[in-house]
Short mmCIF file of C-alpha atoms in Angstrom, two decimals:
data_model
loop_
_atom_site.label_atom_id
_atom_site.label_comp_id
_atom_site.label_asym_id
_atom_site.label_seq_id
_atom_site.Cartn_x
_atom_site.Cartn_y
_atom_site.Cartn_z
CA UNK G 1 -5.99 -16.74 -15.19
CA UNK G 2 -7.80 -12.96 -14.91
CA UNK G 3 -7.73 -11.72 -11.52
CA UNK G 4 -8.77 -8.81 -10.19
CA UNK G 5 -7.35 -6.78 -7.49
CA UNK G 6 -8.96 -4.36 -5.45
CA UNK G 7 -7.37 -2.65 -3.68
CA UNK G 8 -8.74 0.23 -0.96
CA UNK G 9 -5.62 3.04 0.13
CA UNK G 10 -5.90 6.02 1.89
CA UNK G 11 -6.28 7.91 -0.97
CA UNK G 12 -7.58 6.40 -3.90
CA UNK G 13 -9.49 2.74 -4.40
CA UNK G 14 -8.39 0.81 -7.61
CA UNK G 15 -9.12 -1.82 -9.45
CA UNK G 16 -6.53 -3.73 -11.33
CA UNK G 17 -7.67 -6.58 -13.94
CA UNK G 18 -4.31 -8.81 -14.51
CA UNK G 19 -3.58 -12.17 -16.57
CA UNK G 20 -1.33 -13.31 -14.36
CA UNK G 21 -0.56 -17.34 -14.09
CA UNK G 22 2.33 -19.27 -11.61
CA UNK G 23 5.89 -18.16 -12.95
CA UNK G 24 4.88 -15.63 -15.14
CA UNK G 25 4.78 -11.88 -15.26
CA UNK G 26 1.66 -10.56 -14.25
CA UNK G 27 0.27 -8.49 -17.41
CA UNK G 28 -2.19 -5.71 -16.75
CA UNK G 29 -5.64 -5.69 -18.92
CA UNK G 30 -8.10 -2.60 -17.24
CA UNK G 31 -8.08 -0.20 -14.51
CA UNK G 32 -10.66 1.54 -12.68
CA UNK G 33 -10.20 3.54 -10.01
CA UNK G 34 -11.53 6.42 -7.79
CA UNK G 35 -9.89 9.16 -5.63
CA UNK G 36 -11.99 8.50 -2.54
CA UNK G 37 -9.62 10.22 -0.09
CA UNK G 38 -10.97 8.02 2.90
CA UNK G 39 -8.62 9.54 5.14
CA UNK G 40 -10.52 12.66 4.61
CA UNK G 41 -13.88 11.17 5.80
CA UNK G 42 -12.42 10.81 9.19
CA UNK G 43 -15.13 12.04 12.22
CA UNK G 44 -13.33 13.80 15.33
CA UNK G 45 -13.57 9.68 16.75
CA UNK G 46 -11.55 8.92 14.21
CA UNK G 47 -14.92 6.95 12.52
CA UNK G 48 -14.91 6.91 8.58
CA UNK G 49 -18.27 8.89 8.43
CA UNK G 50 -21.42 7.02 7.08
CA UNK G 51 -21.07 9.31 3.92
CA UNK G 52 -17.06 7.78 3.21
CA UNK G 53 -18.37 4.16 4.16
CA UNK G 54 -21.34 3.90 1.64
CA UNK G 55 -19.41 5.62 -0.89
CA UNK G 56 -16.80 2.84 -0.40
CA UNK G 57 -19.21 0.28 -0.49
CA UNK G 58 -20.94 1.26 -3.60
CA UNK G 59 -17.83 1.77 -5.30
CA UNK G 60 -16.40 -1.50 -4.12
CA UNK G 61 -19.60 -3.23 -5.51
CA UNK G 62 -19.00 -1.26 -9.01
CA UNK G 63 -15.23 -2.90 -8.92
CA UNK G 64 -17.45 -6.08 -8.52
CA UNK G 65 -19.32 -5.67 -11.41
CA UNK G 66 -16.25 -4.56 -13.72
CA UNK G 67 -14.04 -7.00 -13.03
CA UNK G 68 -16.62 -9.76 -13.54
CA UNK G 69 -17.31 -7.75 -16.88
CA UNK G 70 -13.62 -8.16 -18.01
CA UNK G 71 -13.80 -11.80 -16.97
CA UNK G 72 -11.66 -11.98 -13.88
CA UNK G 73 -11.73 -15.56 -11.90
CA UNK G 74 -10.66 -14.60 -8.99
CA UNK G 75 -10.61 -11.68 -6.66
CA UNK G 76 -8.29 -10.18 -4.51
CA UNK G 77 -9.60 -7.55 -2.26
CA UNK G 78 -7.45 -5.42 0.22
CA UNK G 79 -7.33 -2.33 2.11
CA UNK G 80 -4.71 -0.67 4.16
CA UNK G 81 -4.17 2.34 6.98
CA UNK G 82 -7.53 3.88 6.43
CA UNK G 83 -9.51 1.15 7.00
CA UNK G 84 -6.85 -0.74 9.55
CA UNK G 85 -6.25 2.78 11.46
CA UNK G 86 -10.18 3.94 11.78
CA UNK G 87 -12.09 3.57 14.79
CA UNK G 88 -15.01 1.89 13.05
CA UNK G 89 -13.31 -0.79 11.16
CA UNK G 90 -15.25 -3.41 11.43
CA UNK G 91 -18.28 -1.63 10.52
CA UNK G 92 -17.12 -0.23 7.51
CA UNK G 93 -16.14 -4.04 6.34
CA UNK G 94 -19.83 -5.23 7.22
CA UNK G 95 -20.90 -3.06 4.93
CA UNK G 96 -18.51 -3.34 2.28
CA UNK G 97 -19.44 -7.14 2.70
CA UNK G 98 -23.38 -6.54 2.63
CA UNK G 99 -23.60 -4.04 -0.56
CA UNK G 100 -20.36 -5.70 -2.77
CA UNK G 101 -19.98 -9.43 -0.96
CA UNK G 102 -16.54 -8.53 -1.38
CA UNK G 103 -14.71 -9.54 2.43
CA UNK G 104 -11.39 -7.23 2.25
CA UNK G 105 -8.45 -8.41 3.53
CA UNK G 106 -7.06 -5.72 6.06
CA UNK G 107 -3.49 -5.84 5.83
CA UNK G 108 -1.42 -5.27 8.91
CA UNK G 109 1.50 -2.83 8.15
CA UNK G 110 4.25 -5.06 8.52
CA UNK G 111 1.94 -7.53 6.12
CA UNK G 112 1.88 -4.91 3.81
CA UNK G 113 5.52 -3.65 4.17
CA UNK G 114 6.97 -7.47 3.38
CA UNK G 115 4.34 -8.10 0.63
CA UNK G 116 6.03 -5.12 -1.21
CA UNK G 117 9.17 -6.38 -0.53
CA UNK G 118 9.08 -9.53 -2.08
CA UNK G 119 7.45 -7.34 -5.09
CA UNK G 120 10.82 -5.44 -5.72
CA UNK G 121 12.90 -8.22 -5.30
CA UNK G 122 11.14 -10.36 -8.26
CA UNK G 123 11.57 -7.04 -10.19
CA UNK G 124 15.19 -6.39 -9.30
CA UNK G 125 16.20 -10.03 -8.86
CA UNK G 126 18.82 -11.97 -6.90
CA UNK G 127 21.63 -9.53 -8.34
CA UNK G 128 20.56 -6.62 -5.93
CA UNK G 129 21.87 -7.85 -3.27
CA UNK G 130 20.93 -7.11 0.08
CA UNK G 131 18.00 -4.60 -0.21
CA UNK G 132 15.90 -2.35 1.58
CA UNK G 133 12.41 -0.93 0.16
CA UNK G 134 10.63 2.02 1.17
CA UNK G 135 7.08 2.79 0.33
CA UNK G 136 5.52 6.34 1.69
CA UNK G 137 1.61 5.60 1.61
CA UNK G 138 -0.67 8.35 2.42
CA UNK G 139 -1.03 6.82 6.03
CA UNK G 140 2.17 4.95 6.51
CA UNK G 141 5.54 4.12 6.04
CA UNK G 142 6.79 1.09 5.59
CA UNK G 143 10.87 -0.25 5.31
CA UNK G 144 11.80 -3.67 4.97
CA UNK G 145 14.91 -5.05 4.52
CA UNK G 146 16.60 -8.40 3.83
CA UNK G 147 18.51 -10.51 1.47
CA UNK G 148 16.17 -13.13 0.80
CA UNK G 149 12.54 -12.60 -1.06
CA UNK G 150 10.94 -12.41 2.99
CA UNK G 151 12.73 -9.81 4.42
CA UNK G 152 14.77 -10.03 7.86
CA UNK G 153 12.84 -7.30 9.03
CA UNK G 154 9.64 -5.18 8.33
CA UNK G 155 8.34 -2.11 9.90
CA UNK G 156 5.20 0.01 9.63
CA UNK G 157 5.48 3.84 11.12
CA UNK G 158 2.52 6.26 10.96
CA UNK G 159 4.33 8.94 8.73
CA UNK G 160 1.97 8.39 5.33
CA UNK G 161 2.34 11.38 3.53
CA UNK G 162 -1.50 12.02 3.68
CA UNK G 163 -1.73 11.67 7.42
CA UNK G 164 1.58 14.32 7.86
CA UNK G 165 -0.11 16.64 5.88
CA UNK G 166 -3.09 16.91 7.54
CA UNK G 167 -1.35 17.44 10.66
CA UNK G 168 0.07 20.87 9.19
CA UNK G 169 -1.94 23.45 10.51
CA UNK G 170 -1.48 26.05 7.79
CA UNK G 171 -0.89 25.87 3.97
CA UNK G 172 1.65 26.48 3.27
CA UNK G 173 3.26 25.29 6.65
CA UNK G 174 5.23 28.16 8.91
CA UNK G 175 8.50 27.29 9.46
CA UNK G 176 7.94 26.61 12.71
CA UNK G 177 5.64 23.63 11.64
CA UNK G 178 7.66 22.02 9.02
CA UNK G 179 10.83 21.99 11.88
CA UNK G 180 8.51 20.43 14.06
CA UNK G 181 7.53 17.76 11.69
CA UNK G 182 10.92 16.49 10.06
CA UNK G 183 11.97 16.53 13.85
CA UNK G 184 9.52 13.99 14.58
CA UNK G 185 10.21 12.30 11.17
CA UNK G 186 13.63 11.58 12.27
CA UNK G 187 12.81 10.56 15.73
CA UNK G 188 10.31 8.10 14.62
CA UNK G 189 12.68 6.34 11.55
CA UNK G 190 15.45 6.82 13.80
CA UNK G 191 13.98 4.15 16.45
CA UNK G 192 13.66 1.85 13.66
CA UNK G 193 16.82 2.14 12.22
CA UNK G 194 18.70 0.03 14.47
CA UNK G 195 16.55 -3.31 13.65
CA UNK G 196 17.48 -2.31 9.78
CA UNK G 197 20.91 -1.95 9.70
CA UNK G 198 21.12 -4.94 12.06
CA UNK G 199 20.83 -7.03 9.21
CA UNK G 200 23.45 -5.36 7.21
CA UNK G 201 24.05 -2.52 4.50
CA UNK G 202 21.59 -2.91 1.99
CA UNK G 203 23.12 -2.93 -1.75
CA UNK G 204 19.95 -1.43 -3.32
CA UNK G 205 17.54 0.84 -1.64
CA UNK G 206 14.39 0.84 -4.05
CA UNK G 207 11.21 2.86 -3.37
CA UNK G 208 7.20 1.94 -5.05
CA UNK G 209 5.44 4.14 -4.40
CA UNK G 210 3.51 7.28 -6.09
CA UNK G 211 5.04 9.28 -3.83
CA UNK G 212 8.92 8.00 -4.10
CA UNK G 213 7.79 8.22 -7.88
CA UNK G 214 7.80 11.95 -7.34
CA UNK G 215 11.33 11.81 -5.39
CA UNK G 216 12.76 10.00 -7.95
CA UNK G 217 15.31 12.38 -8.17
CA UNK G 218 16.77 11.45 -5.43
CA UNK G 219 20.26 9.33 -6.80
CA UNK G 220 20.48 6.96 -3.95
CA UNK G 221 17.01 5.70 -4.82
CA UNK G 222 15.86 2.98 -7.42
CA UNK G 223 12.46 3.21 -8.02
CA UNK G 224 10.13 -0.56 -8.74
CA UNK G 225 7.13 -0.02 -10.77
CA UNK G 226 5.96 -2.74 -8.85
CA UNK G 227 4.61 -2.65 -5.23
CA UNK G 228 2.11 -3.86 -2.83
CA UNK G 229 -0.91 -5.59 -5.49
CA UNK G 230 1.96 -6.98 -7.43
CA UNK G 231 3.09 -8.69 -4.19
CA UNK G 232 -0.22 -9.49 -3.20
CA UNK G 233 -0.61 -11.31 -7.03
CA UNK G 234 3.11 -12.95 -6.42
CA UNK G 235 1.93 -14.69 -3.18
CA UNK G 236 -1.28 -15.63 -4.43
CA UNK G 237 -0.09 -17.60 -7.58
CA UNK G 238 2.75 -18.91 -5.70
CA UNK G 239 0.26 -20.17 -3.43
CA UNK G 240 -1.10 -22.27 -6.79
CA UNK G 241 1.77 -23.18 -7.88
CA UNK G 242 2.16 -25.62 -4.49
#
């Protein structure tokens, strides 16, 4: 089976062409993407502007197009905070909807933050353990942890890396700035750390994102090159195979 997965961030929207069937490994064939920067089009409301919106929509209708070119089946269309967060949301879908036909699926953030959970633990398998995964979008966070492939808990926190940086008043940031940020940083995954550790000490802590990609670093952190489409795929062929 050829699917094709579109799938509309904060900062970029991508297509991803897979043959994927139930029980396999879902094998990439073509990608085409775009670095909208939606997050960007934001109006004082909070709105996407008209401009971001039929830029979406004609780019979502190109996706269209391709992936019916490459002889995908079946399409999975998503989006995420910038579309879930705006003020306009609905809106922006209609029209999506009336140029592409394409209905995205908004994810809510805890949606999104156990979908990419059960990502890493098909990629790291039952012999991680107890794990926790963290994913730094460009308009959220999300952490989910859990010993089984749903996690015991998932939480979404407004700390995307896109969304802090905007809030930086200066570039670079004074000092005074970036102490007032990490402060808030802390405060905000602080509160959520309780309902984490609840469920124990994870064994792995594995991050998927582009932006834990450029932390990688970081020794404490595994890094899964798969994340929240390859869920997505997961949970849709597991949904076939029933």
């Amino acid at each position: 089976m050829r699917l094709g997965v579109i799938d509309v961030g904060s900062n970029t929207v991508h297509l991803l062409v897979v043959d994927a069937h139930p029980g396999g490994h879902p094998t990439p064939d073509f990608s085409h993407k775009v670095e909208l920067r939606l997050a960007e089009h934001l109006t004082e409301t909070g709105d996407i502007s008209q401009e971001g919106a039929q830029t979406l929509a004609g780019f979502v209708a190109d996706c269209v197009e391709v992936a019916e070119s490459r002889g995908a089946t079946e399409l999975l269309p998503f989006a995420t905070s910038a579309i879930r967060d705006a003020g306009n949301t609905d809106e922006v879908l209609a029209l999506v909807r009336d140029r592409s036909g394409v209905e995205l699926d908004v994810l809510p953030g805890q949606e999104e933050a156990r979908t990419t959970f059960l990502a890493a633990r098909r990629w790291f398998g039952w012999s991680a353990g107890r794990l926790l995964t963290v994913v730094i979008g460009g308009g959220s966070l999300e952490l989910a942890a859990g010993l089984d492939e749903q996690p015991d808990v998932a939480v979404s926190l407004p700390l995307g890396a896109g969304r802090l940086s905007r809030e930086l008043a200066h570039d670079p940031p004074e000092p005074a700035e970036t102490r007032a940020l990490r402060k808030r940083v802390r405060s905000e995954v602080a509160a959520a750390q309780p309902a984490l550790t609840k469920v124990g000490t994870p064994q792995l802590v594995a991050g998927t994102s582009k932006t834990v990609l450029e932390l990688s670093g970081v020794e404490e952190l595994a890094v899964c090159p798969w994340a929240l489409r390859e869920g997505l795929i997961l949970r849709f062929l597991d949904g076939l195979g029933r």
